[in-house]
């Protein structure tokens, strides 16, 4: 989307405060209108823009499918959370600081492909290294009113010749919609103003993402604040709370990632049929292939697992174990609804796996309750799933005991793995492992399966693996 309709913004404000206000007042008061949109410079920036990549971005979009308004609304929501956290700190100024990732090098001057810190990216969409995002309360105005500032690398023709173009301050403002932008060297002037006791700084001190910027600016500031008993406050948990619930625009991005990955899995199933060169796939005739993979598309990821026979046909023991895992996975998927939690679903998964293992003769029916779950975890040593979003293991600090809510995206991935040397298991099952994983959006109604295009029924997988070119 290029812009959220104004009526949706007003509705969001009404629901948040409990009363209705006019559109212009709402946009002014709650800082969710980006700075007056400026013309994108007619040159390449440090990332795709609507000017250089109109096939990827519509006017007003910062990253594909996500508008300046979407990013401004995220920053507004973060400052609203800070307003709640800062209850009792009346009269103090608040400054949020997030660092970008640096460029990492594999050797000397050969860089790895740059990947932005996802918390920084979530709040502004800026995809250049060595940058800083600042959100600052406005004196005389109550939170969540604030101004947004980016500190970015200075334009440098000699470096841009080798490293590629930089957005510069003008490009950063025009592309992202932040209020102000300055070169990274000017950040020291802001830091000098944050040393006083009237300034509360919100920053991830325990896990700095940019070592150099942290040691140059934030570590000295933290030491001064600590001496004044004005400690820096953590921000990571608040950003993760926001990232946990996906907007409709985010879910659309994740639908694309799911479809792309499903297509890749289907082609891989077809291409992997026996005989194949071991340089492509090291698997012998009669073995199963377990592939856990995904893609990143427009800052959002997928994570899918499928298991299939390399020769295109399941043996009877393989089919028995596979169908058991598939039945368990379908039962777990049916529980993906508001109020449940990943921990709830995990407990059910363990019970269902134990039941299936008994039916298959892998566990004895006489096993005591005290040994039951330990035995089950031997054959499935991982959890049922995790949160998904901009990262594969998204929002890792959020407890899996949290009740699921509409807009959350999770994976459901039960598995059973029988070791080759497990003499307690029937011989026909030894050495067989199966996992099936789907990506799931929690809704008010039935769960939305983002990976639904990726086949998992035995019949469909054998059809694909057995088709001719």
Coordinates of C-alpha atoms in Angstrom, one line a residue:
X1 CA 0.0 0.0 0.0
X2 CA 1.2 3.5 -0.7
X3 CA -0.8 5.2 2.1
X4 CA -3.2 4.1 4.8
X5 CA -6.6 5.8 4.2
X6 CA -7.2 8.7 6.6
X7 CA -10.4 7.1 7.9
X8 CA -8.4 4.1 9.2
X9 CA -5.9 6.3 10.9
X10 CA -8.7 8.2 12.7
X11 CA -10.3 4.9 13.6
X12 CA -7.0 3.7 15.1
X13 CA -6.8 6.9 17.2
X14 CA -10.4 6.6 18.4
X15 CA -9.8 3.0 19.5
X16 CA -6.6 3.9 21.3
X17 CA -7.9 6.8 23.3
X18 CA -11.6 6.0 23.4
X19 CA -12.9 9.1 21.8
X20 CA -13.2 10.6 18.4
X21 CA -11.2 13.5 17.0
X22 CA -11.0 15.2 13.6
X23 CA -8.6 13.8 11.0
X24 CA -6.3 16.8 10.9
X25 CA -6.1 17.1 14.7
X26 CA -5.4 13.4 15.0
X27 CA -2.6 13.4 12.6
X28 CA -1.1 16.5 14.2
X29 CA -1.4 15.4 17.8
X30 CA -0.2 11.8 17.5
X31 CA 2.8 12.3 15.3
X32 CA 1.7 9.6 12.8
X33 CA 1.9 11.8 9.7
X34 CA 5.4 11.8 8.2
X35 CA 7.1 15.0 7.5
X36 CA 5.7 16.8 4.4
X37 CA 6.6 14.4 1.6
X38 CA 9.7 15.6 -0.2
X39 CA 10.7 14.8 -3.7
X40 CA 12.9 11.8 -4.0
X41 CA 16.3 12.9 -5.4
X42 CA 16.7 12.0 -9.1
X43 CA 19.6 9.7 -8.4
X44 CA 20.4 6.3 -7.0
X45 CA 20.1 6.1 -3.2
X46 CA 21.6 3.6 -0.8
X47 CA 18.5 1.4 -1.4
X48 CA 15.7 1.1 -4.0
X49 CA 13.4 4.1 -4.2
X50 CA 10.1 4.8 -6.1
X51 CA 12.3 6.9 -8.5
X52 CA 14.8 4.2 -9.4
X53 CA 12.7 1.1 -8.9
X54 CA 9.1 2.0 -9.7
X55 CA 8.4 -1.7 -10.4
X56 CA 9.1 -2.5 -6.8
X57 CA 7.9 0.6 -4.9
X58 CA 4.9 2.8 -5.3
X59 CA 5.1 6.6 -4.5
X60 CA 5.3 7.0 -0.7
X61 CA 6.6 3.5 0.0
X62 CA 9.9 3.1 1.9
X63 CA 10.3 -0.6 1.3
X64 CA 8.1 -2.7 -1.0
X65 CA 4.5 -2.7 0.3
X66 CA 5.2 -0.5 3.4
X67 CA 4.5 3.2 3.3
X68 CA 6.0 6.1 5.2
X69 CA 2.7 6.2 7.1
X70 CA 3.1 2.6 8.2
X71 CA 6.6 3.3 9.5
X72 CA 5.5 6.6 11.2
X73 CA 2.6 4.7 12.9
X74 CA 5.2 2.1 14.3
X75 CA 7.2 4.9 15.8
X76 CA 4.1 6.5 17.2
X77 CA 3.1 3.2 18.8
X78 CA 6.6 2.8 20.3
X79 CA 6.4 6.2 21.9
X80 CA 2.9 5.4 23.2
X81 CA 4.4 2.3 24.9
X82 CA 7.2 4.5 26.4
X83 CA 4.5 6.8 27.7
X84 CA 3.0 3.9 29.7
X85 CA 6.4 2.7 30.9
X86 CA 7.4 6.2 32.0
X87 CA 4.4 6.7 34.3
X88 CA 5.6 8.8 37.2
X89 CA 8.4 10.4 35.3
X90 CA 6.6 13.6 34.6
X91 CA 8.5 16.6 33.3
X92 CA 11.4 14.6 31.8
X93 CA 12.4 14.4 28.2
X94 CA 12.7 11.0 26.5
X95 CA 15.1 10.0 23.7
X96 CA 15.0 6.6 21.9
X97 CA 18.2 5.6 20.2
X98 CA 18.6 2.6 17.8
X99 CA 21.8 1.8 15.9
X100 CA 22.0 0.2 12.5
X101 CA 24.2 -2.8 11.8
X102 CA 27.7 -2.2 10.6
X103 CA 29.2 -3.7 7.4
X104 CA 30.8 -7.1 8.2
X105 CA 33.8 -8.3 6.2
X106 CA 34.7 -11.8 5.2
X107 CA 38.3 -10.8 4.6
X108 CA 40.1 -7.4 4.4
X109 CA 37.9 -5.3 2.1
X110 CA 35.5 -8.0 0.9
X111 CA 32.2 -7.4 2.6
X112 CA 29.4 -9.9 3.3
X113 CA 26.0 -9.0 1.9
X114 CA 24.7 -6.3 4.2
X115 CA 21.7 -7.2 6.4
X116 CA 20.1 -4.4 8.5
X117 CA 19.3 -4.8 12.2
X118 CA 15.7 -5.7 12.1
X119 CA 14.6 -3.5 15.1
X120 CA 16.2 -0.5 13.4
X121 CA 14.7 -1.5 10.1
X122 CA 11.2 -2.0 11.6
X123 CA 11.0 1.6 12.8
X124 CA 12.3 3.5 9.7
X125 CA 13.0 1.2 6.7
X126 CA 16.4 2.7 6.2
X127 CA 18.8 0.0 4.8
X128 CA 22.3 1.5 5.1
X129 CA 25.0 0.6 7.6
X130 CA 26.6 3.0 10.2
X131 CA 23.4 4.9 10.8
X132 CA 21.4 5.9 13.9
X133 CA 17.6 6.5 14.4
X134 CA 16.6 8.9 17.2
X135 CA 13.0 9.5 18.5
X136 CA 12.8 12.5 20.8
X137 CA 9.9 13.8 22.8
X138 CA 9.0 17.4 22.1
X139 CA 9.3 19.9 25.0
X140 CA 5.9 21.1 26.1
X141 CA 4.1 18.3 24.3
X142 CA 2.9 15.0 25.8
X143 CA 4.1 11.7 24.5
X144 CA 3.5 10.0 22.1
X145 CA 4.3 13.3 20.3
X146 CA 7.9 13.2 19.1
X147 CA 10.2 14.0 16.3
X148 CA 12.2 11.4 14.3
X149 CA 15.8 12.0 13.3
X150 CA 18.2 9.9 11.2
X151 CA 22.0 10.2 11.4
X152 CA 23.4 8.7 8.2
X153 CA 26.8 8.3 6.4
X154 CA 28.0 11.5 4.7
X155 CA 27.9 11.5 0.9
X156 CA 31.4 10.6 -0.3
X157 CA 32.0 10.2 -4.1
X158 CA 35.3 8.4 -3.7
X159 CA 33.7 5.7 -1.4
X160 CA 30.5 5.5 -3.4
X161 CA 32.6 4.7 -6.5
X162 CA 33.5 1.4 -4.8
X163 CA 30.7 0.7 -2.2
X164 CA 27.7 2.0 -4.1
X165 CA 25.6 5.1 -3.7
X166 CA 24.6 6.6 -0.3
X167 CA 21.3 8.3 0.4
X168 CA 22.7 11.2 2.2
X169 CA 20.6 13.4 4.5
X170 CA 18.3 14.7 1.7
X171 CA 17.6 11.2 0.4
X172 CA 17.1 9.8 3.9
X173 CA 14.3 12.3 4.6
X174 CA 12.6 12.1 1.3
X175 CA 12.6 8.3 1.3
X176 CA 11.7 7.5 4.9
X177 CA 9.6 10.5 5.9
X178 CA 11.5 11.2 9.1
X179 CA 11.4 14.7 10.4
X180 CA 15.2 15.5 10.2
X181 CA 18.4 13.9 9.0
X182 CA 22.1 14.8 9.7
X183 CA 25.4 13.2 9.0
X184 CA 26.6 10.6 11.5
X185 CA 29.4 12.9 12.7
X186 CA 26.8 15.3 14.0
X187 CA 25.4 12.7 16.5
X188 CA 28.0 13.8 19.1
X189 CA 26.2 17.1 19.4
X190 CA 23.0 15.3 20.4
X191 CA 24.8 13.1 22.8
X192 CA 26.2 16.1 24.7
X193 CA 22.6 17.3 25.3
X194 CA 21.6 13.9 26.8
X195 CA 23.9 13.9 29.8
X196 CA 21.6 15.8 32.1
X197 CA 19.3 14.3 34.7
X198 CA 16.2 15.7 32.9
X199 CA 16.8 13.3 29.9
X200 CA 15.7 9.7 30.0
X201 CA 17.5 7.7 27.3
X202 CA 16.1 4.5 25.9
X203 CA 18.7 2.2 24.3
X204 CA 19.7 -1.4 24.1
X205 CA 22.8 -1.2 26.3
X206 CA 23.2 -4.9 26.9
X207 CA 23.2 -6.0 23.3
X208 CA 24.7 -3.2 21.1
X209 CA 24.4 -4.0 17.4
X210 CA 27.1 -1.7 16.2
X211 CA 30.3 -2.0 18.3
X212 CA 32.0 1.1 17.1
X213 CA 29.1 3.5 17.4
X214 CA 28.4 2.0 20.8
X215 CA 31.9 2.5 22.1
X216 CA 32.3 6.0 20.5
X217 CA 29.0 7.4 21.7
X218 CA 26.7 5.2 23.8
X219 CA 29.1 3.6 26.3
X220 CA 30.5 6.9 27.5
X221 CA 27.0 8.3 27.8
X222 CA 25.8 5.2 29.7
X223 CA 28.7 5.7 32.2
X224 CA 27.8 9.3 32.8
X225 CA 24.1 8.5 33.2
X226 CA 24.9 5.7 35.7
X227 CA 27.0 8.0 37.9
X228 CA 24.0 10.4 38.0
X229 CA 21.7 7.5 39.0
X230 CA 19.8 8.2 35.7
X231 CA 20.3 4.8 34.1
X232 CA 19.7 4.1 30.4
X233 CA 16.4 2.2 29.9
X234 CA 16.1 -0.9 27.7
X235 CA 14.1 -0.5 24.4
X236 CA 14.5 -4.0 22.8
X237 CA 11.5 -5.5 24.6
X238 CA 9.2 -2.7 23.6
X239 CA 10.1 -3.0 19.9
X240 CA 9.6 -6.7 20.1
X241 CA 6.2 -6.3 21.6
X242 CA 5.3 -4.2 18.5
X243 CA 6.8 -6.6 16.0
X244 CA 4.9 -9.5 17.5
X245 CA 1.6 -8.3 16.0
X246 CA 1.7 -8.0 12.2
X247 CA -0.2 -5.4 10.2
X248 CA -2.2 -6.3 7.1
X249 CA 0.7 -4.9 5.0
X250 CA 3.2 -7.1 6.8
X251 CA 1.0 -10.2 6.3
X252 CA 0.8 -9.5 2.6
X253 CA 4.7 -9.4 2.5
X254 CA 4.7 -12.8 4.3
X255 CA 2.2 -14.3 1.9
X256 CA 4.6 -13.5 -0.9
X257 CA 7.5 -15.1 0.9
X258 CA 5.4 -18.2 1.5
X259 CA 4.4 -18.5 -2.1
X260 CA 7.9 -18.1 -3.4
X261 CA 9.2 -20.7 -1.0
X262 CA 6.4 -23.2 -1.9
X263 CA 7.3 -22.8 -5.6
X264 CA 11.0 -23.5 -4.7
X265 CA 10.1 -26.6 -2.7
X266 CA 8.0 -28.0 -5.5
X267 CA 10.8 -27.5 -8.0
X268 CA 13.3 -29.1 -5.6
X269 CA 11.1 -32.1 -5.0
X270 CA 10.9 -32.6 -8.8
X271 CA 14.6 -32.0 -9.4
X272 CA 15.7 -34.3 -6.5
X273 CA 14.2 -37.5 -7.8
X274 CA 16.7 -40.4 -8.1
X275 CA 19.2 -40.7 -9.6
X276 CA 20.7 -37.3 -8.8
X277 CA 24.3 -36.2 -8.7
X278 CA 25.7 -36.1 -5.2
X279 CA 26.9 -32.6 -5.9
X280 CA 23.2 -31.6 -6.0
X281 CA 21.9 -33.8 -3.3
X282 CA 23.7 -36.5 -1.3
X283 CA 20.9 -39.0 -0.8
X284 CA 20.7 -42.7 -1.7
X285 CA 17.8 -44.5 -3.4
X286 CA 15.2 -45.3 -0.8
X287 CA 16.1 -42.5 1.6
X288 CA 14.1 -39.5 2.6
X289 CA 15.0 -35.9 2.1
X290 CA 14.2 -33.5 4.9
X291 CA 14.5 -29.8 3.8
X292 CA 14.0 -27.0 6.2
X293 CA 14.2 -23.8 4.2
X294 CA 12.7 -20.4 3.4
X295 CA 13.3 -17.1 1.8
X296 CA 13.5 -13.4 2.6
X297 CA 11.3 -11.2 0.5
X298 CA 11.0 -7.4 1.1
X299 CA 12.3 -7.7 4.7
X300 CA 10.0 -10.6 5.7
X301 CA 10.8 -14.3 5.8
X302 CA 9.3 -17.7 5.4
X303 CA 10.3 -21.0 7.1
X304 CA 9.0 -24.3 5.7
X305 CA 9.9 -27.9 6.2
X306 CA 9.0 -30.8 4.0
X307 CA 10.1 -34.5 4.0
X308 CA 9.9 -36.6 0.8
X309 CA 11.4 -39.8 -0.7
X310 CA 14.3 -39.2 -3.1
X311 CA 13.1 -41.9 -5.4
X312 CA 9.5 -40.6 -5.5
X313 CA 7.8 -43.3 -3.5
X314 CA 7.4 -43.8 0.3
X315 CA 8.2 -47.2 1.6
X316 CA 5.5 -48.6 4.0
X317 CA 7.4 -47.7 7.2
X318 CA 8.3 -44.3 5.8
X319 CA 4.6 -43.7 4.9
X320 CA 3.5 -44.8 8.4
X321 CA 5.8 -42.5 10.2
X322 CA 5.1 -39.6 7.8
X323 CA 1.3 -39.9 8.1
X324 CA 1.7 -40.0 11.9
X325 CA 3.6 -36.7 11.9
X326 CA 1.1 -35.2 9.4
X327 CA -1.9 -36.1 11.6
X328 CA -0.1 -34.6 14.6
X329 CA 0.7 -31.4 12.6
X330 CA -2.9 -31.0 11.5
X331 CA -4.1 -31.4 15.1
X332 CA -1.7 -28.7 16.2
X333 CA -2.7 -26.4 13.3
X334 CA -6.3 -26.7 14.5
X335 CA -5.3 -25.2 17.8
X336 CA -3.8 -22.0 16.3
X337 CA -6.4 -19.6 17.6
X338 CA -6.5 -16.6 20.0
X339 CA -6.1 -17.6 23.6
X340 CA -3.9 -20.6 23.0
X341 CA -0.1 -20.3 23.3
X342 CA 2.9 -22.1 21.7
X343 CA 3.5 -23.8 25.0
X344 CA -0.1 -25.1 25.1
X345 CA 0.3 -26.5 21.5
X346 CA 3.7 -27.9 22.4
X347 CA 2.2 -29.9 25.3
X348 CA -0.5 -31.3 23.0
X349 CA 2.2 -32.2 20.4
X350 CA 4.1 -34.2 22.9
X351 CA 1.0 -36.1 24.0
X352 CA 0.0 -36.8 20.4
X353 CA 3.6 -37.9 19.5
X354 CA 3.6 -40.3 22.5
X355 CA 0.2 -41.7 21.4
X356 CA 1.4 -42.3 17.8
X357 CA 4.7 -43.8 19.0
X358 CA 2.7 -46.3 21.0
X359 CA 0.5 -47.1 18.0
X360 CA 3.6 -47.7 15.9
X361 CA 5.2 -49.9 18.5
X362 CA 8.1 -47.5 19.1
X363 CA 7.0 -46.9 22.7
X364 CA 5.7 -49.6 24.9
X365 CA 2.1 -49.2 26.1
X366 CA 3.3 -50.1 29.6
X367 CA 5.5 -47.0 29.9
X368 CA 4.9 -45.1 33.1
X369 CA 3.6 -41.5 33.1
X370 CA 6.8 -40.3 34.8
X371 CA 8.9 -41.6 31.9
X372 CA 6.5 -40.8 29.1
X373 CA 7.5 -37.3 28.2
X374 CA 11.2 -37.9 28.6
X375 CA 10.8 -40.8 26.1
X376 CA 8.8 -38.6 23.7
X377 CA 11.4 -35.8 23.8
X378 CA 14.0 -38.4 22.8
X379 CA 12.2 -38.8 19.5
X380 CA 11.3 -35.1 19.1
X381 CA 13.9 -32.9 20.8
X382 CA 12.6 -29.5 19.7
X383 CA 9.7 -27.2 20.3
X384 CA 6.5 -27.2 18.2
X385 CA 7.3 -23.8 16.8
X386 CA 8.4 -20.2 17.1
X387 CA 7.4 -16.6 16.2
X388 CA 8.1 -15.6 12.6
X389 CA 8.4 -12.2 10.9
X390 CA 11.4 -10.1 9.8
X391 CA 13.6 -12.8 11.4
X392 CA 13.2 -16.6 11.2
X393 CA 13.3 -16.8 15.0
X394 CA 11.4 -13.5 15.4
X395 CA 11.0 -11.6 18.7
X396 CA 13.2 -14.1 20.6
X397 CA 12.7 -12.4 24.0
X398 CA 8.9 -12.9 23.8
X399 CA 7.7 -15.9 25.9
X400 CA 6.1 -18.8 24.1
X401 CA 3.6 -18.9 27.0
X402 CA 2.0 -15.7 25.8
X403 CA -1.6 -16.2 24.6
X404 CA -1.8 -16.0 20.8
X405 CA -3.5 -12.9 19.4
X406 CA -4.8 -12.1 15.9
X407 CA -1.9 -10.8 13.8
X408 CA 0.8 -13.0 15.3
X409 CA 2.7 -15.3 12.9
X410 CA 4.1 -18.6 14.1
X411 CA 5.5 -21.9 12.8
X412 CA 4.0 -25.3 13.6
X413 CA 6.7 -28.0 13.0
X414 CA 6.3 -31.4 14.8
X415 CA 8.7 -34.1 14.0
X416 CA 9.7 -37.7 14.8
X417 CA 13.2 -38.9 14.4
X418 CA 14.2 -42.5 15.0
X419 CA 18.0 -43.0 15.5
X420 CA 19.6 -45.7 13.4
X421 CA 21.1 -47.3 16.5
X422 CA 17.9 -47.3 18.6
X423 CA 17.5 -51.0 19.4
X424 CA 14.4 -50.3 21.4
X425 CA 12.5 -49.2 18.2
X426 CA 11.2 -51.7 15.6
X427 CA 13.9 -52.2 13.0
X428 CA 11.8 -51.0 10.1
X429 CA 11.6 -47.5 11.5
X430 CA 15.3 -47.1 12.4
X431 CA 17.0 -44.3 10.6
X432 CA 13.8 -42.5 9.5
X433 CA 13.2 -38.9 10.4
X434 CA 10.2 -36.7 9.4
X435 CA 9.3 -33.1 10.1
X436 CA 6.5 -31.0 8.6
X437 CA 6.5 -27.2 9.1
X438 CA 4.0 -24.6 8.1
X439 CA 3.8 -20.8 8.6
X440 CA 0.6 -19.7 10.3
X441 CA -1.2 -16.3 10.8
X442 CA -3.4 -16.2 13.9
X443 CA -6.8 -14.7 13.0
X444 CA -10.2 -14.3 14.7
X445 CA -11.4 -17.2 12.7
X446 CA -9.5 -20.2 11.2
X447 CA -5.7 -19.9 11.0
X448 CA -4.3 -18.6 7.7
X449 CA -1.6 -21.0 6.4
X450 CA 1.0 -18.9 4.5
X451 CA 2.7 -22.1 3.2
X452 CA -0.5 -23.8 2.0
X453 CA 0.8 -23.9 -1.6
X454 CA 3.5 -26.3 -0.5
X455 CA 2.2 -29.9 -0.8
X456 CA 2.4 -32.2 2.1
X457 CA 0.0 -35.0 1.5
X458 CA 1.7 -38.3 0.5
X459 CA -0.2 -38.6 -2.7
X460 CA 0.6 -35.1 -3.9
X461 CA 4.3 -35.4 -3.0
X462 CA 4.6 -38.7 -4.8
X463 CA 2.9 -37.1 -7.9
X464 CA 5.4 -34.2 -8.0
X465 CA 8.4 -36.4 -7.3
X466 CA 7.3 -38.9 -10.0
X467 CA 6.4 -36.5 -12.8
X468 CA 8.4 -36.4 -16.0
X469 CA 10.1 -33.3 -17.2

